[in-house]
Amino acid sequence: MLVDKIDPIQIINNLNTEAFMDWGEDFSFDDLFKKPDLHNERYKAAFVKRYKPYKNNNIARELFGDRVTNFIVYPPYGGMSWHTNGPKKSKRMYISWSEDGNSGMSWYDTEKDELIVDQDDQGWNVRFFDIPTWHCVWSKCYRLAIGYNVMREV
């Protein structure tokens, strides 16, 4: 089983915290709890504060399979700004580990004009969602996330 192959505490303890990417001046952590700017379609996040233990996803793919889309560690007050991962359609699965449950993902439902904050449980979490969908990641604790393409558009 995948979670048996990963020791989040060991990964976090081995991090070079100076390697964490930083938000930059134009972004605030609080923006992750506000509606996205729907007039500015973002396929990739513009602002991130995170670290990739594997500099490219090829090593993560070797470890966990060819459908891996991401392997990320978020530090306290880290995350990824609003984005859709579009325009191609797919179904994603994210397996994440949260140090204390004070982390998660936020979603924006454009049809209902509704912001949904989905908080992690402490330990392992699994989420499925369709791409493209507006979403962001937030973490007030250490959080490890592994993304997979479950279904791809052909």
Tab-separated table of C-alpha atoms in Angstrom:
chain	number	residue	atom	x	y	z
A	1	MET	CA	0.000	0.000	0.000
A	2	LEU	CA	1.262	3.504	-0.880
A	3	VAL	CA	1.017	4.990	2.614
A	4	ASP	CA	3.185	2.156	3.919
A	5	LYS	CA	6.005	3.351	1.608
A	6	ILE	CA	6.001	6.908	2.968
A	7	ASP	CA	7.123	8.229	6.330
A	8	PRO	CA	5.972	11.881	6.382
A	9	ILE	CA	7.908	12.669	9.568
A	10	GLN	CA	11.155	11.390	8.022
A	11	ILE	CA	10.543	13.426	4.837
A	12	ILE	CA	9.842	16.589	6.871
A	13	ASN	CA	12.863	16.040	9.136
A	14	ASN	CA	15.127	15.692	6.075
A	15	LEU	CA	13.924	18.900	4.425
A	16	ASN	CA	16.183	21.809	3.716
A	17	THR	CA	13.728	24.467	4.870
A	18	GLU	CA	15.714	27.148	3.031
A	19	ALA	CA	14.564	25.480	-0.187
A	20	PHE	CA	10.880	26.302	0.405
A	21	MET	CA	9.539	28.573	-2.288
A	22	ASP	CA	8.021	31.749	-0.840
A	23	TRP	CA	4.780	33.518	-1.683
A	24	GLY	CA	6.202	36.786	-2.908
A	25	GLU	CA	5.018	40.289	-2.132
A	26	ASP	CA	1.751	40.206	-4.107
A	27	PHE	CA	0.076	37.472	-2.100
A	28	SER	CA	-1.365	36.935	1.363
A	29	PHE	CA	-2.119	33.580	3.039
A	30	ASP	CA	-5.626	34.922	3.751
A	31	ASP	CA	-6.289	35.015	-0.027
A	32	LEU	CA	-6.681	31.222	0.119
A	33	PHE	CA	-9.951	31.716	2.019
A	34	LYS	CA	-11.481	34.184	-0.469
A	35	LYS	CA	-13.136	33.573	-3.830
A	36	PRO	CA	-10.747	33.248	-6.782
A	37	ASP	CA	-10.539	35.877	-9.506
A	38	LEU	CA	-12.704	34.130	-12.109
A	39	HIS	CA	-11.745	36.682	-14.762
A	40	ASN	CA	-8.155	35.465	-14.687
A	41	GLU	CA	-8.195	31.782	-15.697
A	42	ARG	CA	-5.202	30.093	-14.082
A	43	TYR	CA	-4.279	26.590	-15.147
A	44	LYS	CA	-1.298	26.649	-12.782
A	45	ALA	CA	-1.012	28.397	-9.439
A	46	ALA	CA	0.576	31.842	-9.590
A	47	PHE	CA	1.727	31.798	-5.969
A	48	VAL	CA	3.084	28.873	-4.003
A	49	LYS	CA	4.891	28.213	-0.773
A	50	ARG	CA	5.971	24.619	-0.852
A	51	TYR	CA	8.861	22.251	-1.408
A	52	LYS	CA	9.190	19.347	-3.827
A	53	PRO	CA	11.333	16.626	-2.216
A	54	TYR	CA	11.899	15.249	-5.714
A	55	LYS	CA	13.131	18.076	-7.941
A	56	ASN	CA	11.056	16.767	-10.797
A	57	ASN	CA	8.132	14.393	-10.839
A	58	ASN	CA	10.133	11.693	-12.678
A	59	ILE	CA	11.601	10.361	-9.423
A	60	ALA	CA	8.164	10.397	-7.776
A	61	ARG	CA	6.803	8.529	-10.809
A	62	GLU	CA	9.516	5.897	-10.441
A	63	LEU	CA	8.509	5.420	-6.810
A	64	PHE	CA	4.721	5.661	-7.118
A	65	GLY	CA	3.793	5.096	-10.783
A	66	ASP	CA	3.413	7.073	-14.001
A	67	ARG	CA	0.146	8.782	-13.070
A	68	VAL	CA	1.758	10.958	-10.363
A	69	THR	CA	1.120	14.647	-11.023
A	70	ASN	CA	2.719	16.083	-7.886
A	71	PHE	CA	4.614	15.228	-4.727
A	72	ILE	CA	4.715	18.271	-2.458
A	73	VAL	CA	5.488	19.220	1.145
A	74	TYR	CA	3.812	22.372	2.451
A	75	PRO	CA	5.341	24.114	5.492
A	76	PRO	CA	3.276	25.889	8.149
A	77	TYR	CA	1.497	28.782	6.410
A	78	GLY	CA	2.307	27.323	3.027
A	79	GLY	CA	0.003	26.439	0.171
A	80	MET	CA	-0.846	26.941	-3.476
A	81	SER	CA	-2.997	29.784	-4.819
A	82	TRP	CA	-6.223	29.397	-6.791
A	83	HIS	CA	-5.939	27.482	-10.090
A	84	THR	CA	-7.941	25.022	-12.234
A	85	ASN	CA	-5.355	22.608	-13.740
A	86	GLY	CA	-7.291	23.020	-17.017
A	87	PRO	CA	-8.090	23.148	-19.787
A	88	LYS	CA	-7.969	19.359	-20.429
A	89	LYS	CA	-10.449	17.308	-18.432
A	90	SER	CA	-9.288	14.658	-15.996
A	91	LYS	CA	-10.112	13.160	-12.625
A	92	ARG	CA	-7.566	13.669	-9.852
A	93	MET	CA	-6.921	11.898	-6.623
A	94	TYR	CA	-4.850	13.514	-3.888
A	95	ILE	CA	-3.509	11.521	-0.982
A	96	SER	CA	-2.342	13.909	1.699
A	97	TRP	CA	-0.932	13.691	5.201
A	98	SER	CA	-1.565	16.474	7.695
A	99	GLU	CA	0.546	16.949	10.802
A	100	ASP	CA	-2.374	18.135	12.976
A	101	GLY	CA	-5.399	18.571	10.681
A	102	ASN	CA	-4.985	22.336	10.345
A	103	SER	CA	-4.679	22.201	6.552
A	104	GLY	CA	-6.784	21.348	3.533
A	105	MET	CA	-8.116	22.416	0.167
A	106	SER	CA	-10.630	25.044	-0.789
A	107	TRP	CA	-12.955	24.716	-3.764
A	108	TYR	CA	-15.019	27.251	-5.634
A	109	ASP	CA	-18.313	26.093	-7.154
A	110	THR	CA	-18.941	28.482	-10.060
A	111	GLU	CA	-22.522	27.281	-10.588
A	112	LYS	CA	-23.561	27.916	-6.968
A	113	ASP	CA	-21.164	30.866	-6.419
A	114	GLU	CA	-20.019	29.033	-3.293
A	115	LEU	CA	-16.658	28.785	-1.546
A	116	ILE	CA	-16.082	25.418	0.143
A	117	VAL	CA	-13.274	24.970	2.694
A	118	ASP	CA	-12.431	21.281	3.078
A	119	GLN	CA	-10.223	20.783	6.156
A	120	ASP	CA	-7.954	17.755	6.493
A	121	ASP	CA	-8.128	15.237	9.298
A	122	GLN	CA	-4.891	14.659	11.187
A	123	GLY	CA	-2.962	11.913	9.392
A	124	TRP	CA	-3.879	10.542	5.964
A	125	ASN	CA	-6.658	11.970	3.734
A	126	VAL	CA	-7.915	11.079	0.243
A	127	ARG	CA	-9.808	13.390	-2.131
A	128	PHE	CA	-11.108	12.959	-5.672
A	129	PHE	CA	-12.086	15.859	-7.913
A	130	ASP	CA	-12.638	16.759	-11.556
A	131	ILE	CA	-10.318	18.974	-13.560
A	132	PRO	CA	-10.794	21.761	-14.450
A	133	THR	CA	-12.116	22.917	-11.061
A	134	TRP	CA	-11.129	26.043	-9.151
A	135	HIS	CA	-9.173	24.962	-6.058
A	136	CYS	CA	-6.319	25.988	-3.788
A	137	VAL	CA	-4.287	24.401	-0.999
A	138	TRP	CA	-3.647	25.857	2.450
A	139	SER	CA	-1.702	24.607	5.428
A	140	LYS	CA	-1.058	26.008	8.891
A	141	CYS	CA	0.989	22.889	9.721
A	142	TYR	CA	3.224	20.529	7.769
A	143	ARG	CA	1.297	18.815	4.969
A	144	LEU	CA	2.481	16.266	2.407
A	145	ALA	CA	0.451	15.740	-0.792
A	146	ILE	CA	0.702	13.271	-3.655
A	147	GLY	CA	-1.457	13.849	-6.729
A	148	TYR	CA	-2.554	11.309	-9.317
A	149	ASN	CA	-4.342	11.447	-12.655
A	150	VAL	CA	-7.027	8.808	-12.188
A	151	MET	CA	-8.605	9.410	-15.604
A	152	ARG	CA	-7.237	11.491	-18.463
A	153	GLU	CA	-9.026	13.068	-21.395
A	154	VAL	CA	-8.157	11.228	-24.594
